[in-house]
mmCIF file of C-alpha atoms in Angstrom:
data_model
loop_
_atom_site.group_PDB
_atom_site.id
_atom_site.type_symbol
_atom_site.label_atom_id
_atom_site.label_comp_id
_atom_site.label_asym_id
_atom_site.label_seq_id
_atom_site.Cartn_x
_atom_site.Cartn_y
_atom_site.Cartn_z
ATOM 1 C CA MET A 1 15.773 19.493 92.646
ATOM 2 C CA GLN A 2 17.022 17.076 95.328
ATOM 3 C CA TYR A 3 18.582 18.179 98.623
ATOM 4 C CA THR A 4 20.400 16.575 101.552
ATOM 5 C CA PHE A 5 20.465 18.349 104.931
ATOM 6 C CA LYS A 6 22.561 17.314 107.941
ATOM 7 C CA THR A 7 20.444 17.749 111.067
ATOM 8 C CA LYS A 8 21.641 19.147 114.393
ATOM 9 C CA GLY A 9 20.276 18.386 117.863
ATOM 10 C CA THR A 10 17.954 15.528 116.862
ATOM 11 C CA CYS A 11 17.985 11.724 116.752
ATOM 12 C CA SER A 12 17.860 11.809 112.968
ATOM 13 C CA GLN A 13 21.146 12.586 111.245
ATOM 14 C CA GLU A 14 20.030 13.607 107.778
ATOM 15 C CA ILE A 15 17.000 14.659 105.749
ATOM 16 C CA ARG A 16 16.663 14.062 102.025
ATOM 17 C CA PHE A 17 13.930 15.759 100.041
ATOM 18 C CA GLY A 18 13.064 17.390 96.787
ATOM 19 C CA ILE A 19 11.295 20.552 95.728
ATOM 20 C CA GLU A 20 9.318 20.507 92.488
ATOM 21 C CA ASP A 21 7.243 23.495 91.374
ATOM 22 C CA GLY A 22 7.372 24.922 94.912
ATOM 23 C CA LYS A 23 6.087 21.673 96.455
ATOM 24 C CA VAL A 24 7.844 19.320 98.882
ATOM 25 C CA VAL A 25 8.413 15.801 97.533
ATOM 26 C CA GLY A 26 10.183 12.615 98.592
ATOM 27 C CA VAL A 27 11.029 13.442 102.208
ATOM 28 C CA SER A 28 13.068 10.788 104.002
ATOM 29 C CA PHE A 29 14.998 10.899 107.264
ATOM 30 C CA LEU A 30 18.114 8.936 108.193
ATOM 31 C CA GLY A 31 17.828 7.786 111.803
ATOM 32 C CA GLY A 32 15.271 8.977 114.309
ATOM 33 C CA CYS A 33 11.812 7.578 115.059
ATOM 34 C CA ASN A 34 11.106 5.659 111.873
ATOM 35 C CA GLY A 35 7.294 5.571 111.981
ATOM 36 C CA ASN A 36 6.860 9.179 113.056
ATOM 37 C CA LEU A 37 9.287 10.462 110.457
ATOM 38 C CA LYS A 38 7.658 8.432 107.685
ATOM 39 C CA GLY A 39 4.389 10.011 108.827
ATOM 40 C CA ILE A 40 5.818 13.528 108.617
ATOM 41 C CA GLY A 41 7.154 12.810 105.130
ATOM 42 C CA SER A 42 3.783 11.502 104.029
ATOM 43 C CA LEU A 43 1.879 14.450 105.515
ATOM 44 C CA VAL A 44 4.013 17.113 103.843
ATOM 45 C CA GLU A 45 4.210 15.345 100.450
ATOM 46 C CA GLY A 46 2.957 17.704 97.748
ATOM 47 C CA MET A 47 2.494 20.652 100.128
ATOM 48 C CA ASP A 48 3.728 24.147 99.344
ATOM 49 C CA VAL A 49 7.198 24.721 100.809
ATOM 50 C CA ASP A 50 6.182 27.904 102.656
ATOM 51 C CA GLU A 51 3.113 26.206 104.159
ATOM 52 C CA VAL A 52 5.219 23.346 105.495
ATOM 53 C CA ILE A 53 7.697 25.800 107.034
ATOM 54 C CA LYS A 54 4.855 27.785 108.615
ATOM 55 C CA ARG A 55 3.307 24.675 110.167
ATOM 56 C CA ILE A 56 6.397 22.928 111.570
ATOM 57 C CA GLU A 57 9.004 25.611 112.267
ATOM 58 C CA GLY A 58 9.803 26.023 115.959
ATOM 59 C CA ILE A 59 8.455 22.655 117.154
ATOM 60 C CA HIS A 60 10.520 21.369 120.081
ATOM 61 C CA CYS A 61 11.176 17.747 121.091
ATOM 62 C CA GLY A 62 10.972 17.507 124.873
ATOM 63 C CA ALA A 63 13.569 19.812 126.396
ATOM 64 C CA LYS A 64 15.491 20.100 123.115
ATOM 65 C CA GLU A 65 15.537 23.440 121.313
ATOM 66 C CA THR A 66 14.630 21.716 118.037
ATOM 67 C CA SER A 67 12.964 18.612 116.621
ATOM 68 C CA CYS A 68 12.946 16.597 113.419
ATOM 69 C CA PRO A 69 10.033 18.667 112.051
ATOM 70 C CA ASP A 70 11.860 21.897 112.978
ATOM 71 C CA GLN A 71 14.990 20.585 111.254
ATOM 72 C CA LEU A 72 12.909 19.895 108.141
ATOM 73 C CA ALA A 73 11.729 23.516 108.234
ATOM 74 C CA LYS A 74 15.364 24.658 108.486
ATOM 75 C CA ALA A 75 16.273 22.377 105.574
ATOM 76 C CA LEU A 76 13.477 23.807 103.434
ATOM 77 C CA LYS A 77 14.533 27.364 104.256
ATOM 78 C CA ALA A 78 18.143 26.551 103.331
ATOM 79 C CA ALA A 79 16.993 25.010 100.049
ATOM 80 C CA LYS A 80 14.913 28.090 99.241
ATOM 81 C CA ALA A 81 17.928 30.319 99.929
ATOM 82 C CA GLN A 82 20.018 28.254 97.489
ATOM 83 C CA GLY A 83 17.461 28.970 94.806
#
C-alpha cells in the first residue's frame, strides 16, 4: 500500500512511501536535503517497519524538536494505525 505524509517542522514538505509485507519500500521526500534524504530512503528500503521506527524515532535536527527521519517514523506509525 502507498502512503503520503505531510511533514511538520522540517525542510521537507512530504514523504511518500509504501509498506509491503511489513517492509518499508519506495521512500521519497519532497523538499529537504536531497542527498541525505535519498540516503535515508535507501537505508530503510526493505527493512521491517517497526525496526525503522525504533531506529529513527526521536532524532532531532539541530534545535528543532523533530527531523526528517523522525517525521518518517511518525509517518510509518500513522500508516500502521490505518491498517
